[in-house]
Short mmCIF file of C-alpha atoms and ligand atoms in Angstrom, two decimals:
data_model
loop_
_atom_site.label_atom_id
_atom_site.label_comp_id
_atom_site.label_asym_id
_atom_site.label_seq_id
_atom_site.Cartn_x
_atom_site.Cartn_y
_atom_site.Cartn_z
CA MET A 1 -99.95 -58.27 201.11
CA THR A 2 -103.17 -58.03 199.11
CA LEU A 3 -106.01 -58.78 201.49
CA LEU A 4 -108.90 -60.55 199.75
CA ALA A 5 -111.19 -61.31 202.69
CA LEU A 6 -111.35 -60.79 206.44
CA ALA A 7 -113.44 -62.37 209.17
CA GLN A 8 -113.58 -61.63 212.89
CA LEU A 9 -114.77 -63.70 215.83
CA GLY A 10 -118.28 -62.62 216.82
CA ARG A 11 -118.80 -60.69 213.58
CA GLY A 12 -118.06 -63.06 210.72
CA VAL A 13 -116.94 -61.71 207.36
CA VAL A 14 -116.33 -57.95 207.36
CA PRO A 15 -115.11 -55.61 204.59
CA VAL A 16 -111.31 -55.80 204.24
CA ASP A 17 -110.94 -52.11 205.07
CA GLU A 18 -113.07 -52.36 208.22
CA PRO A 19 -111.21 -51.49 211.50
CA VAL A 20 -111.06 -54.71 213.54
CA LEU A 21 -108.52 -54.00 216.33
CA ARG A 22 -109.05 -51.88 219.44
CA ALA A 23 -106.41 -49.26 220.20
CA ASP A 24 -105.90 -50.82 223.65
CA ASP A 25 -105.46 -54.37 222.35
CA GLU A 26 -102.18 -55.61 223.88
CA GLY A 27 -101.48 -57.33 220.59
CA VAL A 28 -101.08 -53.82 219.14
CA LEU A 29 -99.65 -52.06 222.20
CA ARG A 30 -97.16 -54.69 223.30
CA GLY A 31 -96.93 -57.33 220.58
CA ARG A 32 -98.83 -59.80 222.80
CA ALA A 33 -100.52 -61.76 220.05
CA VAL A 34 -99.84 -64.90 218.02
CA PHE A 35 -100.45 -65.80 214.42
CA GLU A 36 -100.28 -68.55 211.82
CA THR A 37 -99.78 -68.40 208.09
CA LEU A 38 -100.63 -71.28 205.78
CA ARG A 39 -101.24 -72.06 202.16
CA VAL A 40 -104.58 -72.90 200.66
CA TYR A 41 -104.36 -75.28 197.70
CA ASP A 42 -107.49 -75.69 195.56
CA GLY A 43 -109.62 -74.32 198.36
CA ARG A 44 -108.15 -76.64 201.03
CA PRO A 45 -106.08 -75.16 203.87
CA PHE A 46 -102.87 -77.23 203.99
CA GLU A 47 -101.94 -78.87 207.31
CA LEU A 48 -104.57 -76.84 209.15
CA HIS A 49 -104.40 -78.87 212.35
CA PRO A 50 -100.62 -78.70 212.79
CA HIS A 51 -100.97 -74.94 212.32
CA PHE A 52 -103.72 -74.81 214.96
CA ASP A 53 -101.56 -76.89 217.30
CA ARG A 54 -98.71 -74.43 216.85
CA LEU A 55 -101.05 -71.45 217.36
CA ALA A 56 -102.14 -72.98 220.66
CA ALA A 57 -98.52 -73.67 221.68
CA SER A 58 -97.51 -70.08 220.82
CA ALA A 59 -100.49 -68.76 222.82
CA ARG A 60 -99.35 -70.79 225.87
CA ARG A 61 -95.86 -69.32 225.56
CA LEU A 62 -97.32 -65.77 225.61
CA ARG A 63 -99.75 -66.67 228.41
CA LEU A 64 -102.72 -65.92 226.15
CA PRO A 65 -106.00 -67.82 226.47
CA GLU A 66 -106.39 -70.98 224.37
CA PRO A 67 -107.44 -70.01 220.81
CA PRO A 68 -110.97 -71.32 220.03
CA GLN A 69 -109.99 -73.68 217.26
CA GLY A 70 -113.50 -74.64 216.10
CA GLN A 71 -114.61 -71.03 215.85
CA LEU A 72 -111.44 -69.98 214.03
CA GLN A 73 -111.89 -72.87 211.62
CA SER A 74 -115.42 -71.79 210.71
CA LEU A 75 -114.21 -68.18 210.44
CA ALA A 76 -111.57 -69.36 207.96
CA HIS A 77 -114.21 -71.27 206.02
CA ASP A 78 -116.36 -68.12 205.71
CA ALA A 79 -113.40 -65.90 204.81
CA LEU A 80 -112.24 -68.36 202.12
CA ALA A 81 -115.75 -68.50 200.67
CA ALA A 82 -115.84 -64.70 200.58
CA ALA A 83 -112.40 -64.49 198.95
CA ASN A 84 -113.38 -66.98 196.25
CA GLU A 85 -109.72 -67.63 195.38
CA PRO A 86 -108.78 -71.33 195.57
CA ASN A 87 -105.00 -70.80 195.82
CA CYS A 88 -104.16 -68.19 198.41
CA VAL A 89 -102.70 -67.52 201.86
CA LEU A 90 -104.70 -67.94 205.06
CA ARG A 91 -103.66 -66.24 208.31
CA PHE A 92 -105.01 -66.43 211.82
CA LEU A 93 -104.38 -63.71 214.39
CA TRP A 94 -105.15 -64.29 218.07
CA THR A 95 -104.85 -61.36 220.46
CA PRO A 96 -106.09 -60.89 224.05
CA GLU A 97 -109.12 -59.11 222.54
CA THR A 98 -110.00 -60.82 219.30
CA GLY A 99 -109.40 -63.47 216.66
CA LEU A 100 -109.18 -62.88 212.93
CA ALA A 101 -108.95 -64.97 209.77
CA LEU A 102 -107.33 -63.15 206.87
CA VAL A 103 -107.20 -64.39 203.29
CA SER A 104 -104.66 -62.81 200.98
CA ALA A 105 -103.33 -63.31 197.48
CA LEU A 106 -100.14 -65.31 196.98
CA PRO A 107 -97.09 -63.05 196.54
CA PRO A 108 -96.81 -62.57 192.77
CA ASP A 109 -93.05 -63.17 192.49
CA LEU A 110 -92.75 -66.62 194.09
CA GLU A 111 -92.27 -68.70 190.95
CA ASP A 112 -89.74 -66.23 189.50
CA LEU A 113 -87.78 -66.41 192.75
CA ARG A 114 -87.92 -70.20 192.71
CA LYS A 115 -86.43 -70.23 189.19
CA ARG A 116 -83.69 -67.78 190.06
CA GLY A 117 -82.92 -68.93 193.63
CA LEU A 118 -82.39 -66.76 196.70
CA ARG A 119 -79.30 -64.94 197.92
CA LEU A 120 -79.01 -64.92 201.69
CA GLN A 121 -77.14 -62.52 203.90
CA VAL A 122 -75.64 -64.06 207.04
CA CYS A 123 -77.04 -62.32 210.11
CA ASP A 124 -75.69 -62.72 213.65
CA TRP A 125 -78.69 -63.54 215.78
CA ALA A 126 -79.23 -63.53 219.52
CA THR A 127 -82.51 -65.28 220.24
CA GLY A 128 -84.92 -64.08 222.90
CA LEU A 129 -87.29 -65.73 225.35
CA LEU A 130 -89.98 -66.19 222.70
CA ALA A 131 -87.80 -67.87 220.07
CA GLY A 132 -89.77 -70.71 218.52
CA ALA A 133 -93.16 -69.08 219.23
CA LYS A 134 -95.02 -67.49 216.34
CA SER A 135 -95.84 -64.22 218.07
CA VAL A 136 -96.50 -60.93 216.30
CA SER A 137 -93.29 -59.61 217.91
CA TYR A 138 -91.60 -60.25 214.57
CA ALA A 139 -90.17 -56.77 214.08
CA GLU A 140 -86.61 -58.07 214.55
CA ASN A 141 -87.15 -60.75 211.91
CA MET A 142 -88.63 -58.23 209.50
CA ALA A 143 -85.83 -55.74 210.16
CA ALA A 144 -83.22 -58.44 209.43
CA GLN A 145 -85.01 -59.30 206.19
CA ALA A 146 -85.23 -55.63 205.18
CA ALA A 147 -81.54 -55.07 205.99
CA ALA A 148 -80.62 -58.07 203.81
CA VAL A 149 -82.65 -56.65 200.93
CA GLU A 150 -81.03 -53.22 201.39
CA ALA A 151 -77.64 -54.91 201.14
CA GLY A 152 -78.61 -56.49 197.80
CA PHE A 153 -79.66 -59.94 199.08
CA ASP A 154 -83.12 -61.53 199.06
CA ASP A 155 -83.31 -62.67 202.66
CA ALA A 156 -81.32 -63.28 205.84
CA LEU A 157 -79.89 -66.43 207.40
CA PHE A 158 -79.67 -66.33 211.19
CA VAL A 159 -76.54 -67.67 212.86
CA ALA A 160 -76.29 -68.05 216.66
CA PRO A 161 -73.43 -66.49 218.69
CA ASP A 162 -71.71 -69.92 218.81
CA GLY A 163 -71.73 -70.05 214.99
CA SER A 164 -74.63 -72.56 214.65
CA VAL A 165 -76.96 -72.09 211.70
CA LEU A 166 -80.52 -71.39 212.92
CA GLU A 167 -83.16 -70.42 210.34
CA GLY A 168 -84.36 -67.55 208.15
CA PRO A 169 -86.60 -64.73 209.43
CA THR A 170 -89.65 -66.58 208.01
CA SER A 171 -88.29 -69.97 206.94
CA ASN A 172 -86.36 -73.07 207.95
CA VAL A 173 -83.07 -73.90 206.27
CA TRP A 174 -81.78 -77.17 204.80
CA PHE A 175 -78.56 -78.30 203.13
CA ARG A 176 -77.55 -81.39 201.18
CA GLU A 177 -74.26 -83.24 201.43
CA GLY A 178 -74.25 -85.95 198.75
CA ASP A 179 -77.50 -87.86 199.30
CA VAL A 180 -78.07 -86.68 202.85
CA LEU A 181 -80.26 -83.73 203.78
CA HIS A 182 -79.56 -81.81 206.97
CA THR A 183 -81.56 -79.24 208.88
CA PRO A 184 -80.95 -77.53 212.25
CA THR A 185 -82.40 -79.42 215.21
CA LEU A 186 -85.53 -78.18 216.97
CA ALA A 187 -83.45 -78.26 220.17
CA LEU A 188 -82.14 -74.92 218.87
CA PRO A 189 -84.26 -71.78 219.38
CA ILE A 190 -86.00 -71.98 215.99
CA LEU A 191 -89.60 -72.30 214.83
CA ALA A 192 -90.87 -75.85 214.29
CA GLY A 193 -91.93 -75.25 210.69
CA VAL A 194 -94.98 -77.15 209.48
CA THR A 195 -93.39 -77.37 206.02
CA ARG A 196 -90.21 -78.63 207.71
CA SER A 197 -92.16 -81.51 209.23
CA VAL A 198 -93.85 -82.35 205.89
CA ILE A 199 -90.47 -82.39 204.11
CA TRP A 200 -89.15 -84.54 206.92
CA LYS A 201 -91.96 -87.03 206.30
CA LEU A 202 -91.41 -86.96 202.53
CA ALA A 203 -87.63 -87.14 202.40
CA GLY A 204 -86.13 -87.77 205.82
CA ALA A 205 -83.14 -85.74 207.00
CA GLU A 206 -80.53 -85.57 209.68
CA GLU A 207 -80.96 -82.91 212.35
CA GLY A 208 -78.13 -81.29 214.21
CA ARG A 209 -76.20 -78.25 215.31
CA TYR A 210 -74.26 -77.21 212.25
CA PRO A 211 -71.55 -74.57 212.09
CA LEU A 212 -72.02 -72.11 209.25
CA GLU A 213 -68.83 -73.42 207.59
CA ARG A 214 -70.47 -76.83 207.15
CA LEU A 215 -73.47 -75.32 205.35
CA LEU A 216 -71.16 -73.19 203.20
CA ALA A 217 -69.39 -76.38 202.04
CA ALA A 218 -72.68 -78.17 201.17
CA ASP A 219 -73.74 -79.31 197.69
CA GLU A 220 -77.08 -77.53 197.86
CA VAL A 221 -78.98 -75.20 200.18
CA PHE A 222 -82.67 -74.38 200.30
CA LEU A 223 -85.35 -72.85 202.54
CA SER A 224 -88.81 -74.10 203.45
CA SER A 225 -91.94 -72.25 204.57
CA SER A 226 -95.68 -72.43 204.09
CA VAL A 227 -95.93 -69.51 201.68
CA ARG A 228 -92.67 -69.95 199.75
CA GLU A 229 -92.70 -73.76 199.95
CA VAL A 230 -89.23 -75.02 198.88
CA MET A 231 -86.95 -72.19 197.76
CA PRO A 232 -83.51 -72.90 196.27
CA VAL A 233 -80.63 -70.81 197.59
CA VAL A 234 -77.93 -69.68 195.15
CA ALA A 235 -75.73 -67.68 197.54
CA VAL A 236 -75.02 -67.40 201.25
CA GLY A 237 -72.92 -64.30 201.78
CA GLU A 238 -70.06 -64.55 199.27
CA THR A 239 -70.48 -68.32 198.73
CA ALA A 240 -72.35 -69.33 195.58
CA PHE A 241 -74.39 -72.54 195.20
CA GLU A 242 -75.73 -74.40 192.19
CA ARG A 243 -79.47 -74.90 192.19
CA GLY A 244 -79.59 -78.61 193.05
CA PRO A 245 -81.97 -81.52 192.46
CA ALA A 246 -83.21 -81.93 196.05
CA ALA A 247 -85.04 -78.59 196.21
CA ALA A 248 -86.73 -79.19 192.86
CA GLU A 249 -87.76 -82.75 193.78
CA LEU A 250 -89.05 -81.70 197.17
CA GLN A 251 -91.01 -78.81 195.71
CA ASN A 252 -92.75 -81.29 193.38
CA ALA A 253 -93.25 -83.80 196.18
CA LEU A 254 -94.72 -81.11 198.44
CA ARG A 255 -97.19 -80.07 195.76
CA ARG A 256 -98.18 -83.68 195.12
CA TYR A 257 -98.64 -84.21 198.86
CA ALA A 258 -100.75 -81.07 199.08
CA GLY A 259 -102.80 -82.38 196.17
CA GLY A 260 -102.33 -79.09 194.44
CA ALA A 261 -99.81 -79.95 191.69
N1 PLP B 301 -89.04 -70.08 210.88
C1 PLP B 301 -89.63 -68.89 211.11
C2 PLP B 301 -88.95 -67.90 212.02
C3 PLP B 301 -90.86 -68.57 210.50
O1 PLP B 301 -91.45 -67.38 210.75
C4 PLP B 301 -91.46 -69.51 209.62
C5 PLP B 301 -92.72 -69.20 208.93
O2 PLP B 301 -93.16 -68.08 208.89
C6 PLP B 301 -90.82 -70.73 209.40
C7 PLP B 301 -89.62 -70.99 210.06
C8 PLP B 301 -91.43 -71.76 208.49
O3 PLP B 301 -92.59 -72.31 209.10
P1 PLP B 301 -93.78 -72.94 208.26
O4 PLP B 301 -93.17 -74.01 207.40
O5 PLP B 301 -94.69 -73.50 209.29
O6 PLP B 301 -94.39 -71.85 207.47
#
């Protein structure tokens, strides 16, 4: 991650290499902190309020105080002005001690990955109490992603002990059967992706509990997330997929909706 600008509650914009966390912050010591990551298109944070709603919901799950939305919003405004980069990634971090807004550069390889499509490694996944909350206790997700990369894949696909498809470590998953899109139901222990809900609005989809075999037999598979947007999938384990029309159309539709095409 290339950090372009950083702002902290009570201090405003600070140099990106400035220490901003206390050593006794429980966010650091025990992973008791929540975060949000969103895209900024042409200087406008995309779906800021749904992200704030989810930050507040995650904070409630971790029994953290309510994040001060207005103050975080003005912090983000100042950090974005300092970064002076209209297309970037905005993050909020809310710990028991502090709140931060971080602006970073977009990962440089996104469009190459979109052209080539992702290969996913199937990963058996037992979800914990905080599944569906965006807490900084993401080490398991990151370890699964790193293990997939070590094994020659691009990312992981989590599958529950009963064989139901869940999500990726940092994305929601979709598959197409003919004209019908499917995505795992939010009744499962997965994150309610903001991009997922935008795609839902744009294209509609059926939700359900899907065995992995059903996804493996689909016509097309793709992932969605704020940073990677709509990412085609070309392999899940040993099963190969063609890059299909739905992912490409939805990527364009998402950009049009974001006003950043
Ligand atoms: N699922 C998980 C576990 C995630 O961490 C993320 C995003 O980081 C998503 C899904 C996608 O969510 P969003 O579209 O809000 O970025």
